[in-house]
């Protein structure tokens, strides 16, 4: 049986992941309003990734005999000064999520909860990719912002992003990896 403090912390992380989905959905709406369909696609995929993260934690809570709790999700910003500004906000947010995951992993160790520790290793690795993906967009936009057609090219590239196989499997009802 999972300890109360660990359960509460996992439930708080579910809220963080759902807020992340909200944030990226809001960024998608911002890009749609700018008619930047590629960046909108990038954010649509990211929203699905976050919903997958939330589901993964909820399933773990169930497996451990815990009660998943769903608190109110705060509202994200609705507007950004530029595409670069939006991706900078995304990168900053992912750094925050990495800190949350690290604290969870430390808590698992404190409680000798090795099931949670092993489970959280997936998220520790995932956060390296999450930060890197957002940072890559920031770097590309910074480099190309003054180049003629730069935004158009990056938007087209972002339009090629697809769902990861793990998320596809999760949405289709197959067991999460
Ligand atoms: Fe669920 Fe983007 O971290």
Coordinates of N, CA and C and ligand atoms in Angstrom, one line a residue:
X1 N 0.9 -1.2 0.0 CA 0.0 0.0 0.0 C 0.9 1.3 0.0
X2 N 0.5 2.2 -0.8 CA 1.3 3.4 -0.9 C 1.1 4.3 0.3
X3 N 2.2 5.0 0.7 CA 2.1 5.9 1.9 C 1.4 7.2 1.5
X4 N 0.8 7.8 2.5 CA -0.1 8.9 2.3 C 0.7 10.1 1.6
X5 N 1.9 10.4 2.1 CA 2.6 11.5 1.6 C 3.0 11.3 0.1
X6 N 3.4 10.0 -0.2 CA 3.7 9.7 -1.6 C 2.5 9.8 -2.5
X7 N 1.4 9.3 -2.0 CA 0.1 9.4 -2.8 C -0.2 10.8 -3.1
X8 N -0.1 11.7 -2.0 CA -0.5 13.1 -2.2 C 0.4 13.7 -3.2
X9 N 1.7 13.4 -3.1 CA 2.7 14.0 -4.1 C 2.4 13.5 -5.5
X10 N 2.0 12.2 -5.7 CA 1.7 11.7 -7.0 C 0.5 12.4 -7.5
X11 N -0.5 12.6 -6.7 CA -1.7 13.3 -7.1 C -1.4 14.7 -7.5
X12 N -0.5 15.3 -6.8 CA -0.1 16.7 -7.1 C 0.5 16.7 -8.5
X13 N 1.3 15.7 -8.8 CA 2.0 15.6 -10.1 C 1.0 15.4 -11.2
X14 N -0.1 14.6 -10.9 CA -1.1 14.4 -11.9 C -1.7 15.8 -12.3
X15 N -1.9 16.7 -11.3 CA -2.4 18.0 -11.5 C -1.4 18.8 -12.4
X16 N -0.1 18.7 -12.1 CA 0.9 19.4 -12.8 C 0.9 18.9 -14.3
X17 N 0.7 17.6 -14.5 CA 0.7 17.1 -15.9 C -0.5 17.6 -16.7
X18 N -1.7 17.6 -15.9 CA -2.9 18.1 -16.6 C -2.8 19.6 -16.9
X19 N -2.1 20.3 -15.9 CA -1.9 21.8 -16.2 C -1.0 21.9 -17.4
X20 N 0.0 21.1 -17.6 CA 0.9 21.1 -18.7 C 0.1 20.9 -20.0
X21 N -0.9 20.0 -20.0 CA -1.7 19.8 -21.2 C -2.5 21.0 -21.5
X22 N -3.0 21.6 -20.4 CA -3.8 22.9 -20.6 C -3.0 24.0 -21.2
X23 N -1.7 24.1 -20.7 CA -0.8 25.1 -21.1 C -0.5 25.0 -22.6
X24 N -0.2 23.7 -23.0 CA 0.1 23.5 -24.4 C -1.1 23.6 -25.3
X25 N -2.3 23.3 -24.8 CA -3.5 23.5 -25.6 C -3.7 25.0 -25.8
X26 N -3.4 25.8 -24.8 CA -3.5 27.3 -24.9 C -2.5 27.8 -25.9
X27 N -1.3 27.2 -25.9 CA -0.3 27.6 -26.9 C -0.7 27.2 -28.3
X28 N -1.3 26.1 -28.4 CA -1.8 25.6 -29.7 C -2.9 26.7 -30.2
X29 N -3.8 27.1 -29.3 CA -4.8 28.1 -29.7 C -4.1 29.4 -30.2
X30 N -3.0 29.8 -29.5 CA -2.3 31.0 -29.9 C -1.7 30.8 -31.3
X31 N -1.1 29.7 -31.5 CA -0.5 29.5 -32.9 C -1.6 29.4 -34.0
X32 N -2.7 28.8 -33.6 CA -3.8 28.7 -34.6 C -4.3 30.1 -35.0
X33 N -4.4 31.0 -33.9 CA -4.8 32.4 -34.2 C -3.8 33.1 -35.1
X34 N -2.5 32.7 -35.0 CA -1.5 33.3 -35.9 C -1.4 32.6 -37.3
X35 N -2.2 31.6 -37.4 CA -2.2 30.8 -38.7 C -0.8 30.1 -38.8
X36 N -0.2 29.7 -37.7 CA 1.0 29.0 -37.8 C 0.7 27.5 -37.5
X37 N 0.3 26.8 -38.5 CA -0.3 25.5 -38.4 C 0.7 24.4 -37.9
X38 N 2.0 24.6 -38.3 CA 3.0 23.7 -37.9 C 3.3 23.7 -36.4
X39 N 3.4 24.9 -35.9 CA 3.6 25.1 -34.4 C 2.4 24.6 -33.7
X40 N 1.2 24.9 -34.3 CA 0.0 24.4 -33.6 C 0.0 22.8 -33.5
X41 N 0.5 22.2 -34.6 CA 0.6 20.7 -34.6 C 1.6 20.3 -33.5
X42 N 2.7 21.0 -33.4 CA 3.7 20.6 -32.4 C 3.0 20.7 -31.0
X43 N 2.2 21.7 -30.7 CA 1.6 21.9 -29.4 C 0.5 20.8 -29.2
X44 N -0.2 20.4 -30.3 CA -1.2 19.4 -30.2 C -0.6 18.1 -29.8
X45 N 0.6 17.8 -30.4 CA 1.3 16.5 -30.0 C 1.7 16.6 -28.5
X46 N 2.2 17.8 -28.1 CA 2.7 18.0 -26.8 C 1.6 17.9 -25.8
X47 N 0.4 18.4 -26.1 CA -0.8 18.2 -25.2 C -1.1 16.8 -25.0
X48 N -1.1 16.0 -26.1 CA -1.3 14.5 -26.0 C -0.3 13.8 -25.1
X49 N 1.0 14.3 -25.2 CA 2.1 13.7 -24.4 C 1.8 13.9 -22.9
X50 N 1.3 15.2 -22.6 CA 1.1 15.5 -21.2 C -0.1 14.7 -20.7
X51 N -1.1 14.5 -21.5 CA -2.3 13.7 -21.0 C -1.8 12.3 -20.8
X52 N -0.9 11.8 -21.6 CA -0.3 10.5 -21.4 C 0.4 10.4 -20.1
X53 N 1.2 11.4 -19.8 CA 2.0 11.4 -18.5 C 1.0 11.4 -17.4
X54 N -0.1 12.2 -17.4 CA -1.1 12.2 -16.3 C -1.7 10.8 -16.2
X55 N -2.1 10.2 -17.3 CA -2.7 8.8 -17.3 C -1.8 7.8 -16.7
X56 N -0.5 7.9 -17.0 CA 0.5 6.9 -16.6 C 0.6 7.0 -15.0
X57 N 0.6 8.2 -14.5 CA 0.7 8.3 -13.0 C -0.6 7.8 -12.4
X58 N -1.8 8.1 -13.0 CA -3.0 7.7 -12.4 C -3.1 6.1 -12.4
X59 N -2.6 5.5 -13.5 CA -2.6 4.0 -13.5 C -1.7 3.5 -12.4
X60 N -0.6 4.1 -12.2 CA 0.3 3.6 -11.1 C -0.3 3.8 -9.8
X61 N -1.0 4.9 -9.5 CA -1.7 5.1 -8.3 C -2.8 3.9 -8.1
X62 N -3.5 3.6 -9.1 CA -4.5 2.5 -9.0 C -3.8 1.2 -8.7
X63 N -2.7 0.9 -9.4 CA -2.0 -0.3 -9.2 C -1.5 -0.5 -7.8
X64 N -1.2 0.7 -7.1 CA -0.7 0.6 -5.7 C -1.8 0.7 -4.7
X65 N -3.1 0.6 -5.2 CA -4.2 0.7 -4.3 C -4.5 2.0 -3.7
X66 N -4.0 3.1 -4.4 CA -4.3 4.5 -4.0 C -5.5 5.0 -4.6
X67 N -6.0 6.2 -4.1 CA -7.2 6.9 -4.6 C -6.7 8.1 -5.4
X68 N -6.9 8.1 -6.7 CA -6.5 9.2 -7.5 C -7.4 10.4 -7.2
X69 N -6.8 11.6 -7.0 CA -7.7 12.7 -6.7 C -7.4 13.8 -7.7
X70 N -8.5 14.4 -8.2 CA -8.4 15.4 -9.3 C -8.8 16.8 -8.7
X71 N -7.8 17.6 -8.5 CA -8.0 19.0 -8.0 C -8.2 19.9 -9.2
X72 N -8.7 21.1 -8.9 CA -8.9 22.1 -10.0 C -7.6 22.4 -10.7
X73 N -7.7 22.6 -12.0 CA -6.5 23.0 -12.8 C -6.5 24.5 -13.0
X74 N -5.3 25.1 -12.7 CA -5.3 26.6 -12.9 C -5.3 26.9 -14.4
X75 N -5.8 28.1 -14.7 CA -5.8 28.5 -16.1 C -4.5 29.0 -16.6
X76 N -4.0 28.6 -17.8 CA -2.8 29.0 -18.3 C -2.9 30.4 -18.9
X77 N -1.7 31.0 -19.3 CA -1.7 32.2 -20.1 C -2.4 31.9 -21.4
X78 N -2.9 33.0 -22.1 CA -3.6 32.7 -23.4 C -2.8 33.4 -24.5
X79 N -1.9 34.2 -24.2 CA -1.2 34.9 -25.3 C 0.3 35.0 -25.0
X80 N 1.1 35.1 -26.0 CA 2.5 35.3 -25.9 C 2.9 36.4 -26.9
X81 N 4.1 37.0 -26.7 CA 4.5 38.1 -27.5 C 5.0 37.6 -28.9
X82 N 5.4 36.4 -29.0 CA 5.9 35.9 -30.3 C 6.0 34.4 -30.1
X83 N 6.2 33.7 -31.3 CA 6.5 32.2 -31.2 C 7.7 31.9 -30.3
X84 N 8.7 32.7 -30.4 CA 9.9 32.5 -29.6 C 9.5 32.6 -28.1
X85 N 8.7 33.6 -27.8 CA 8.3 33.8 -26.4 C 7.5 32.6 -25.9
X86 N 6.7 32.0 -26.7 CA 5.9 30.9 -26.3 C 6.8 29.7 -26.1
X87 N 7.7 29.4 -26.9 CA 8.6 28.3 -26.7 C 9.6 28.5 -25.5
X88 N 9.9 29.7 -25.3 CA 10.7 30.0 -24.1 C 9.9 29.7 -22.8
X89 N 8.6 30.0 -22.9 CA 7.7 29.7 -21.7 C 7.6 28.2 -21.6
X90 N 7.6 27.5 -22.7 CA 7.5 26.0 -22.7 C 8.7 25.4 -22.1
X91 N 9.9 25.9 -22.5 CA 11.1 25.4 -21.9 C 11.2 25.7 -20.4
X92 N 10.8 26.8 -20.0 CA 10.8 27.2 -18.6 C 9.9 26.2 -17.8
X93 N 8.8 26.0 -18.4 CA 7.8 25.1 -17.7 C 8.4 23.7 -17.6
X94 N 9.0 23.2 -18.6 CA 9.6 21.8 -18.6 C 10.7 21.7 -17.5
X95 N 11.4 22.8 -17.3 CA 12.4 22.8 -16.3 C 11.7 22.7 -14.9
X96 N 10.6 23.4 -14.8 CA 9.8 23.3 -13.5 C 9.3 21.9 -13.3
X97 N 8.8 21.2 -14.4 CA 8.3 19.9 -14.2 C 9.5 18.9 -13.9
X98 N 10.7 19.1 -14.4 CA 11.8 18.3 -14.1 C 12.1 18.4 -12.6
X99 N 12.0 19.6 -12.0 CA 12.2 19.8 -10.6 C 11.2 19.0 -9.8
X100 N 9.9 19.1 -10.2 CA 8.8 18.3 -9.6 C 9.1 16.8 -9.6
X101 N 9.5 16.3 -10.7 CA 9.8 14.9 -10.8 C 11.0 14.5 -9.9
X102 N 12.0 15.4 -9.9 CA 13.2 15.1 -9.0 C 12.8 15.0 -7.6
X103 N 11.9 16.0 -7.2 CA 11.4 16.0 -5.8 C 10.7 14.7 -5.5
X104 N 9.8 14.3 -6.4 CA 9.1 13.0 -6.2 C 10.0 11.8 -6.1
X105 N 11.1 11.8 -6.9 CA 12.0 10.7 -6.8 C 12.7 10.7 -5.4
X106 N 13.0 11.9 -5.0 CA 13.7 12.0 -3.6 C 12.7 11.5 -2.5
X107 N 11.5 11.9 -2.7 CA 10.5 11.5 -1.7 C 10.3 9.9 -1.7
X108 N 10.4 9.3 -2.9 CA 10.3 7.9 -3.0 C 11.4 7.2 -2.2
X109 N 12.6 7.8 -2.3 CA 13.8 7.3 -1.6 C 13.6 7.4 -0.1
X110 N 13.1 8.6 0.3 CA 12.8 8.9 1.7 C 11.9 7.8 2.4
X111 N 10.9 7.4 1.6 CA 10.0 6.4 2.1 C 10.4 5.0 1.8
X112 N 11.6 4.8 1.3 CA 12.0 3.4 0.8 C 10.9 2.8 -0.1
X113 N 10.3 3.7 -0.9 CA 9.3 3.2 -1.8 C 9.9 2.9 -3.2
X114 N 10.5 1.7 -3.3 CA 11.3 1.4 -4.5 C 10.5 1.2 -5.7
X115 N 9.2 0.8 -5.5 CA 8.3 0.7 -6.7 C 8.1 2.0 -7.3
X116 N 7.9 3.0 -6.4 CA 7.7 4.4 -6.9 C 9.0 4.9 -7.5
X117 N 10.1 4.6 -6.9 CA 11.4 5.1 -7.4 C 11.6 4.5 -8.8
X118 N 11.4 3.2 -9.0 CA 11.6 2.6 -10.3 C 10.6 3.2 -11.3
X119 N 9.4 3.4 -10.9 CA 8.3 4.0 -11.8 C 8.8 5.4 -12.2
X120 N 9.3 6.1 -11.3 CA 9.7 7.5 -11.6 C 10.9 7.7 -12.5
X121 N 11.7 6.6 -12.6 CA 12.9 6.7 -13.4 C 12.5 7.0 -14.9
X122 N 11.3 6.4 -15.3 CA 10.8 6.7 -16.7 C 10.6 8.2 -16.9
X123 N 10.1 8.9 -15.8 CA 9.8 10.3 -15.9 C 11.1 11.1 -15.9
X124 N 12.0 10.6 -15.1 CA 13.3 11.3 -15.1 C 13.9 11.4 -16.5
X125 N 13.9 10.2 -17.1 CA 14.5 10.1 -18.5 C 13.6 11.0 -19.5
X126 N 12.3 10.9 -19.3 CA 11.4 11.6 -20.2 C 11.7 13.1 -20.1
X127 N 12.0 13.6 -18.9 CA 12.1 15.0 -18.7 C 13.4 15.5 -19.5
X128 N 14.4 14.7 -19.6 CA 15.6 15.1 -20.4 C 15.1 15.4 -21.8
X129 N 14.3 14.5 -22.4 CA 13.8 14.8 -23.7 C 12.8 16.0 -23.8
X130 N 12.0 16.1 -22.8 CA 11.0 17.2 -22.8 C 11.7 18.6 -22.8
X131 N 12.7 18.7 -21.9 CA 13.5 19.9 -21.9 C 14.2 20.1 -23.2
X132 N 14.8 19.1 -23.7 CA 15.6 19.2 -25.0 C 14.7 19.6 -26.1
X133 N 13.5 19.0 -26.3 CA 12.6 19.3 -27.4 C 12.3 20.8 -27.4
X134 N 11.9 21.3 -26.2 CA 11.5 22.7 -26.1 C 12.7 23.6 -26.3
X135 N 13.9 23.2 -25.8 CA 15.1 24.0 -25.9 C 15.5 24.1 -27.4
X136 N 15.3 23.0 -28.1 CA 15.7 22.9 -29.5 C 14.9 24.0 -30.3
X137 N 13.6 24.0 -30.0 CA 12.7 25.0 -30.7 C 13.2 26.4 -30.4
X138 N 13.5 26.7 -29.1 CA 14.0 28.0 -28.7 C 15.3 28.4 -29.5
X139 N 16.2 27.4 -29.6 CA 17.5 27.6 -30.3 C 17.2 27.9 -31.8
X140 N 16.3 27.1 -32.4 CA 16.0 27.3 -33.8 C 15.4 28.6 -34.1
X141 N 14.4 29.0 -33.3 CA 13.7 30.2 -33.5 C 14.6 31.4 -33.2
X142 N 15.5 31.3 -32.3 CA 16.5 32.4 -32.0 C 17.4 32.6 -33.2
X143 N 17.9 31.5 -33.8 CA 18.8 31.5 -34.9 C 18.1 32.0 -36.1
X144 N 16.9 31.7 -36.3 CA 16.2 32.0 -37.6 C 15.3 33.2 -37.6
X145 N 15.2 33.8 -36.4 CA 14.1 34.8 -36.3 C 14.3 36.0 -37.3
X146 N 15.5 36.3 -37.6 CA 15.7 37.4 -38.6 C 16.0 37.0 -40.0
X147 N 16.0 35.7 -40.2 CA 16.2 35.1 -41.6 C 15.0 35.2 -42.4
X148 N 15.1 35.6 -43.7 CA 13.9 35.7 -44.5 C 13.3 34.3 -44.6
X149 N 12.0 34.1 -44.4 CA 11.4 32.8 -44.5 C 11.7 31.9 -43.4
X150 N 12.4 32.3 -42.4 CA 12.8 31.4 -41.3 C 11.7 30.9 -40.5
X151 N 10.7 31.7 -40.2 CA 9.6 31.3 -39.4 C 8.7 30.3 -40.2
X152 N 8.6 30.6 -41.5 CA 7.9 29.7 -42.4 C 8.5 28.3 -42.4
X153 N 9.8 28.2 -42.5 CA 10.5 26.9 -42.6 C 10.4 26.2 -41.3
X154 N 10.5 26.9 -40.1 CA 10.4 26.2 -38.8 C 9.0 25.7 -38.6
X155 N 8.0 26.5 -39.0 CA 6.6 26.2 -38.9 C 6.4 24.9 -39.6
X156 N 6.9 24.8 -40.9 CA 6.7 23.6 -41.7 C 7.4 22.4 -41.0
X157 N 8.5 22.6 -40.5 CA 9.3 21.5 -39.8 C 8.5 21.0 -38.6
X158 N 7.9 22.0 -37.8 CA 7.1 21.6 -36.6 C 5.9 20.8 -37.0
X159 N 5.4 21.1 -38.2 CA 4.2 20.4 -38.7 C 4.4 18.9 -38.9
X160 N 5.7 18.5 -39.0 CA 6.0 17.1 -39.3 C 6.0 16.2 -38.0
X161 N 5.9 16.9 -36.8 CA 6.0 16.1 -35.5 C 4.8 15.2 -35.4
X162 N 5.1 14.0 -35.0 CA 4.0 13.0 -34.8 C 4.0 12.4 -33.4
X163 N 2.9 11.8 -33.1 CA 2.7 11.2 -31.7 C 3.8 10.1 -31.6
X164 N 4.3 10.0 -30.4 CA 5.2 8.9 -30.1 C 4.4 7.6 -30.1
X165 N 5.0 6.4 -30.4 CA 4.3 5.1 -30.4 C 3.7 4.8 -29.1
X166 N 4.3 5.2 -28.0 CA 3.8 5.0 -26.6 C 2.5 5.7 -26.4
X167 N 2.4 6.9 -26.9 CA 1.1 7.7 -26.7 C 0.0 7.1 -27.6
X168 N 0.4 6.7 -28.8 CA -0.6 6.1 -29.7 C -1.2 4.8 -29.0
X169 N -0.3 4.0 -28.5 CA -0.7 2.8 -27.8 C -1.6 3.1 -26.6
X170 N -1.3 4.1 -25.9 CA -2.1 4.5 -24.7 C -3.5 4.9 -25.1
X171 N -3.5 5.8 -26.1 CA -4.8 6.3 -26.6 C -5.7 5.2 -27.1
X172 N -5.0 4.2 -27.8 CA -5.8 3.1 -28.4 C -6.2 2.0 -27.4
X173 N -5.8 2.2 -26.1 CA -6.2 1.3 -25.0 C -5.2 0.2 -24.8
X174 N -4.1 0.2 -25.5 CA -3.1 -0.8 -25.3 C -2.3 -0.5 -24.0
X175 N -1.7 -1.4 -23.2 CA -1.1 -1.1 -22.0 C 0.1 -0.1 -22.2
X176 N 0.2 0.9 -21.3 CA 1.3 1.9 -21.5 C 2.6 1.2 -21.2
X177 N 3.7 1.6 -22.0 CA 5.0 1.0 -21.8 C 5.6 1.6 -20.5
Ligands
LIG1 FE1 4.9 15.9 -18.6 FE2 6.2 17.9 -20.4 O1 6.2 17.0 -18.9

